[in-house]
Amino acid sequence: MQTLKAEVVAISPLTEFVHKVILKPQQPVTFEAGQYMQLVLGEKDKRAFSIASRPSQCDAIELHIGASGADSYAMQSLEHLRSAHTTGQLVDIEAGLGISQLRLQCERPIILLAGGTGFSYAKSMADHLAEIKCDRPVLFYWGVKEESALYAHTEMQTWADSHKNFEFIPVVENPSANWQGHTGYVHKAVMQDIVSLAPYDIYMAGRFDMIGIVRDDFITHGAIRENMYADAFAFIK
């Protein structure tokens, strides 16, 4: 883990409720694809956010913060960042946290599964896999409630189109009449597409209650627990 001070370079909306934040650390940041950072608001108040940027981007950290409700965990963090951006103050961060980072020492195909802004966790790994020219099959499933929440749809489709072994599968829970892709719960789409999950390394991010259900359903569908990765596992039974 690195403890750093960082400048808040930019805050911009991705959707009505999701904002992209760019931080510039005072020294190069070191982390692995799939790790997270903590925004330090106080000695005992540290807010965790997945890092959306890839590890080679050591001079910048990209976050996707989904925030609604004035007193919410994420909104308080966003307001802290906005205040620092306005005043030019530096923020304190801790980077390189988590145990669910990308494993590159095997040849199994990969499933990246993200619910909502869990997308940022999977994006870091997807971009890193492209950068190192990984030839393992990679399936990126991103589940959202409404189509408008697919703020990086074009970007990830370009990612998939540029690599013959990569595939991007967006899944919309409440689709419009014009939606032609997968619908329903994102992990159900995975199980519909894949007969058995036994051969796969699976990386997951989303709400804790969602991840618990996904883990159990995937194991029933053949997934091997030791090949499933989510930092949420440390907080759920």
Tab-separated table of C-alpha atoms in Angstrom:
chain	number	residue	atom	x	y	z
A	1	MET	CA	0.000	0.000	0.000
A	2	GLN	CA	1.138	3.523	-0.809
A	3	THR	CA	0.077	6.554	1.191
A	4	LEU	CA	0.050	9.589	-1.094
A	5	LYS	CA	-1.203	13.111	-1.525
A	6	ALA	CA	-2.959	13.830	-4.795
A	7	GLU	CA	-4.344	16.764	-6.730
A	8	VAL	CA	-7.957	16.564	-7.885
A	9	VAL	CA	-7.443	17.362	-11.565
A	10	ALA	CA	-10.994	16.956	-12.878
A	11	ILE	CA	-14.494	15.868	-11.926
A	12	SER	CA	-16.960	15.272	-14.756
A	13	PRO	CA	-20.378	13.607	-15.030
A	14	LEU	CA	-20.682	10.258	-16.808
A	15	THR	CA	-24.403	9.962	-16.063
A	16	GLU	CA	-26.821	11.801	-13.774
A	17	PHE	CA	-25.485	9.826	-10.816
A	18	VAL	CA	-21.973	8.714	-11.827
A	19	HIS	CA	-18.935	10.984	-11.939
A	20	LYS	CA	-15.435	10.437	-13.268
A	21	VAL	CA	-12.686	11.749	-11.018
A	22	ILE	CA	-9.062	12.158	-12.108
A	23	LEU	CA	-6.440	12.368	-9.375
A	24	LYS	CA	-2.787	13.257	-9.933
A	25	PRO	CA	-0.616	11.794	-7.157
A	26	GLN	CA	2.466	13.738	-6.082
A	27	GLN	CA	4.592	10.696	-6.877
A	28	PRO	CA	4.042	7.751	-9.246
A	29	VAL	CA	1.396	5.383	-7.947
A	30	THR	CA	1.886	1.622	-7.903
A	31	PHE	CA	-1.031	-0.815	-8.046
A	32	GLU	CA	-2.169	-3.954	-9.830
A	33	ALA	CA	-5.143	-4.137	-12.187
A	34	GLY	CA	-8.213	-4.788	-10.064
A	35	GLN	CA	-6.962	-3.185	-6.863
A	36	TYR	CA	-8.655	-0.258	-5.140
A	37	MET	CA	-7.737	2.900	-3.264
A	38	GLN	CA	-9.049	4.649	-0.189
A	39	LEU	CA	-9.865	8.325	0.058
A	40	VAL	CA	-8.821	9.425	3.544
A	41	LEU	CA	-11.362	11.811	5.075
A	42	GLY	CA	-10.099	11.257	8.613
A	43	GLU	CA	-7.916	8.943	10.669
A	44	LYS	CA	-10.807	6.523	11.073
A	45	ASP	CA	-12.781	7.539	7.978
A	46	LYS	CA	-11.440	5.992	4.797
A	47	ARG	CA	-13.661	5.492	1.728
A	48	ALA	CA	-12.837	2.687	-0.723
A	49	PHE	CA	-13.166	3.086	-4.506
A	50	SER	CA	-12.052	0.820	-7.335
A	51	ILE	CA	-9.351	2.203	-9.603
A	52	ALA	CA	-10.562	2.432	-13.201
A	53	SER	CA	-7.198	3.284	-14.743
A	54	ARG	CA	-4.649	0.664	-15.761
A	55	PRO	CA	-1.409	0.190	-13.791
A	56	SER	CA	0.793	1.759	-16.473
A	57	GLN	CA	-0.999	5.078	-15.857
A	58	CYS	CA	1.166	5.676	-12.791
A	59	ASP	CA	0.807	9.458	-12.935
A	60	ALA	CA	-2.996	9.503	-12.734
A	61	ILE	CA	-5.798	7.648	-10.979
A	62	GLU	CA	-9.261	7.440	-12.521
A	63	LEU	CA	-12.301	6.753	-10.330
A	64	HIS	CA	-15.965	6.277	-11.220
A	65	ILE	CA	-18.072	7.367	-8.257
A	66	GLY	CA	-21.778	6.598	-8.244
A	67	ALA	CA	-23.344	9.063	-5.818
A	68	SER	CA	-26.922	9.947	-4.919
A	69	GLY	CA	-28.388	11.228	-1.662
A	70	ALA	CA	-26.756	14.093	0.219
A	71	ASP	CA	-25.600	11.984	3.167
A	72	SER	CA	-24.503	8.916	1.276
A	73	TYR	CA	-21.032	7.407	1.643
A	74	ALA	CA	-20.184	8.187	-1.969
A	75	MET	CA	-21.728	11.676	-2.072
A	76	GLN	CA	-19.775	12.771	0.991
A	77	SER	CA	-16.616	11.547	-0.728
A	78	LEU	CA	-17.515	13.373	-3.929
A	79	GLU	CA	-18.145	16.610	-2.042
A	80	HIS	CA	-14.756	16.239	-0.317
A	81	LEU	CA	-13.129	15.892	-3.739
A	82	ARG	CA	-15.098	18.814	-5.180
A	83	SER	CA	-14.027	21.049	-2.316
A	84	ALA	CA	-10.385	20.091	-2.837
A	85	HIS	CA	-10.700	20.690	-6.581
A	86	THR	CA	-12.171	24.153	-6.006
A	87	THR	CA	-9.639	25.235	-3.404
A	88	GLY	CA	-6.614	23.533	-4.918
A	89	GLN	CA	-5.984	21.482	-1.807
A	90	LEU	CA	-4.438	18.031	-2.007
A	91	VAL	CA	-6.315	14.942	-0.825
A	92	ASP	CA	-4.881	12.005	1.069
A	93	ILE	CA	-5.198	8.592	-0.517
A	94	GLU	CA	-4.048	5.031	0.077
A	95	ALA	CA	-3.511	3.042	-3.117
A	96	GLY	CA	-2.735	-0.557	-4.005
A	97	LEU	CA	-5.315	-2.225	-1.745
A	98	GLY	CA	-7.285	-5.415	-2.234
A	99	ILE	CA	-6.616	-9.086	-2.925
A	100	SER	CA	-8.781	-9.584	-6.014
A	101	GLN	CA	-6.393	-8.215	-8.588
A	102	LEU	CA	-5.842	-9.796	-11.994
A	103	ARG	CA	-3.895	-13.070	-11.985
A	104	LEU	CA	-1.705	-13.496	-15.048
A	105	GLN	CA	0.158	-16.685	-14.137
A	106	CYS	CA	-2.378	-19.090	-15.682
A	107	GLU	CA	-3.960	-19.789	-19.071
A	108	ARG	CA	-7.650	-20.063	-18.137
A	109	PRO	CA	-10.182	-17.907	-19.994
A	110	ILE	CA	-11.422	-14.889	-18.052
A	111	ILE	CA	-14.859	-13.595	-17.130
A	112	LEU	CA	-15.066	-9.992	-15.924
A	113	LEU	CA	-18.450	-9.337	-14.316
A	114	ALA	CA	-19.508	-5.879	-13.159
A	115	GLY	CA	-22.714	-4.517	-11.732
A	116	GLY	CA	-23.217	-0.747	-12.026
A	117	THR	CA	-20.109	1.237	-11.097
A	118	GLY	CA	-18.362	-2.047	-10.324
A	119	PHE	CA	-17.492	-1.444	-13.969
A	120	SER	CA	-14.407	0.515	-12.885
A	121	TYR	CA	-12.876	-2.575	-11.259
A	122	ALA	CA	-13.284	-4.620	-14.426
A	123	LYS	CA	-12.256	-1.750	-16.729
A	124	SER	CA	-8.789	-1.560	-15.174
A	125	MET	CA	-8.259	-5.249	-15.870
A	126	ALA	CA	-9.747	-5.095	-19.369
A	127	ASP	CA	-7.511	-2.215	-20.384
A	128	HIS	CA	-4.456	-3.899	-18.869
A	129	LEU	CA	-5.176	-7.160	-20.695
A	130	ALA	CA	-5.391	-5.243	-23.965
A	131	GLU	CA	-2.190	-3.340	-23.259
A	132	ILE	CA	-0.149	-6.484	-22.587
A	133	LYS	CA	-1.706	-8.157	-25.646
A	134	CYS	CA	-3.216	-11.016	-23.672
A	135	ASP	CA	-4.327	-13.871	-25.921
A	136	ARG	CA	-6.614	-15.538	-23.356
A	137	PRO	CA	-10.349	-15.324	-24.118
A	138	VAL	CA	-11.896	-12.481	-22.113
A	139	LEU	CA	-15.655	-12.041	-21.648
A	140	PHE	CA	-16.683	-8.713	-20.099
A	141	TYR	CA	-20.267	-8.687	-18.761
A	142	TRP	CA	-21.576	-5.325	-17.512
A	143	GLY	CA	-24.990	-5.257	-15.886
A	144	VAL	CA	-27.039	-2.080	-15.320
A	145	LYS	CA	-30.666	-1.281	-14.529
A	146	GLU	CA	-31.278	1.116	-17.430
A	147	GLU	CA	-29.582	1.562	-20.810
A	148	SER	CA	-28.639	5.132	-19.882
A	149	ALA	CA	-26.251	3.725	-17.253
A	150	LEU	CA	-24.031	2.153	-19.945
A	151	TYR	CA	-21.837	5.227	-20.000
A	152	ALA	CA	-18.850	3.406	-21.488
A	153	HIS	CA	-20.714	1.232	-23.994
A	154	THR	CA	-18.956	2.648	-27.064
A	155	GLU	CA	-15.537	2.549	-25.413
A	156	MET	CA	-15.865	-1.098	-24.395
A	157	GLN	CA	-17.304	-2.161	-27.728
A	158	THR	CA	-14.239	-0.625	-29.367
A	159	TRP	CA	-12.089	-2.556	-26.858
A	160	ALA	CA	-13.759	-5.795	-27.918
A	161	ASP	CA	-13.723	-5.038	-31.642
A	162	SER	CA	-9.967	-4.386	-31.486
A	163	HIS	CA	-9.115	-7.831	-30.071
A	164	LYS	CA	-10.410	-11.048	-31.597
A	165	ASN	CA	-10.358	-12.914	-28.259
A	166	PHE	CA	-12.247	-10.200	-26.313
A	167	GLU	CA	-16.033	-9.906	-26.065
A	168	PHE	CA	-18.152	-7.218	-24.408
A	169	ILE	CA	-21.678	-8.167	-23.282
A	170	PRO	CA	-23.835	-5.402	-21.763
A	171	VAL	CA	-26.913	-6.581	-19.847
A	172	VAL	CA	-29.882	-4.321	-19.049
A	173	GLU	CA	-32.256	-5.244	-16.243
A	174	ASN	CA	-35.110	-2.957	-17.341
A	175	PRO	CA	-34.694	-2.604	-21.114
A	176	SER	CA	-36.575	-0.325	-23.467
A	177	ALA	CA	-38.524	-1.750	-26.377
A	178	ASN	CA	-35.603	-0.924	-28.662
A	179	TRP	CA	-32.917	-2.749	-26.682
A	180	GLN	CA	-31.578	-5.741	-28.614
A	181	GLY	CA	-28.973	-7.094	-26.211
A	182	HIS	CA	-29.050	-9.312	-23.121
A	183	THR	CA	-31.679	-8.543	-20.480
A	184	GLY	CA	-32.296	-9.358	-16.821
A	185	TYR	CA	-29.668	-10.004	-14.162
A	186	VAL	CA	-26.107	-9.909	-15.419
A	187	HIS	CA	-24.982	-13.168	-13.811
A	188	LYS	CA	-28.008	-14.992	-15.215
A	189	ALA	CA	-26.871	-13.882	-18.675
A	190	VAL	CA	-23.472	-15.448	-17.986
A	191	MET	CA	-25.082	-18.745	-17.026
A	192	GLN	CA	-27.305	-18.681	-20.095
A	193	ASP	CA	-24.317	-18.130	-22.380
A	194	ILE	CA	-21.903	-20.620	-20.795
A	195	VAL	CA	-22.684	-24.277	-20.151
A	196	SER	CA	-20.176	-24.684	-17.315
A	197	LEU	CA	-18.071	-22.089	-15.513
A	198	ALA	CA	-15.481	-24.642	-14.391
A	199	PRO	CA	-12.762	-23.597	-16.901
A	200	TYR	CA	-12.886	-19.871	-16.047
A	201	ASP	CA	-11.163	-17.358	-13.814
A	202	ILE	CA	-13.977	-15.050	-12.683
A	203	TYR	CA	-13.539	-11.495	-11.392
A	204	MET	CA	-16.579	-9.739	-9.928
A	205	ALA	CA	-17.562	-6.331	-8.568
A	206	GLY	CA	-20.904	-4.882	-7.538
A	207	ARG	CA	-23.107	-4.506	-4.467
A	208	PHE	CA	-22.182	-6.900	-1.680
A	209	ASP	CA	-25.656	-8.479	-1.640
A	210	MET	CA	-25.384	-9.072	-5.393
A	211	ILE	CA	-21.921	-10.647	-5.161
A	212	GLY	CA	-23.031	-13.174	-2.554
A	213	ILE	CA	-25.851	-14.372	-4.783
A	214	VAL	CA	-23.610	-14.467	-7.857
A	215	ARG	CA	-20.948	-16.477	-6.037
A	216	ASP	CA	-23.431	-19.116	-4.896
A	217	ASP	CA	-25.212	-19.365	-8.260
A	218	PHE	CA	-21.924	-19.576	-10.143
A	219	ILE	CA	-20.638	-22.393	-7.926
A	220	THR	CA	-23.850	-24.285	-8.638
A	221	HIS	CA	-23.109	-23.667	-12.327
A	222	GLY	CA	-19.670	-25.255	-12.076
A	223	ALA	CA	-17.430	-22.356	-11.043
A	224	ILE	CA	-14.473	-23.275	-8.844
A	225	ARG	CA	-14.433	-21.139	-5.698
A	226	GLU	CA	-10.632	-20.793	-5.729
A	227	ASN	CA	-10.831	-19.285	-9.229
A	228	MET	CA	-13.400	-16.624	-8.254
A	229	TYR	CA	-12.213	-13.204	-7.099
A	230	ALA	CA	-14.092	-10.356	-5.417
A	231	ASP	CA	-13.022	-8.125	-2.542
A	232	ALA	CA	-16.608	-8.376	-1.301
A	233	PHE	CA	-15.937	-11.978	-0.268
A	234	ALA	CA	-14.085	-10.658	2.796
A	235	PHE	CA	-17.296	-9.014	4.036
A	236	ILE	CA	-19.977	-11.596	3.212
A	237	LYS	CA	-20.630	-15.124	4.450
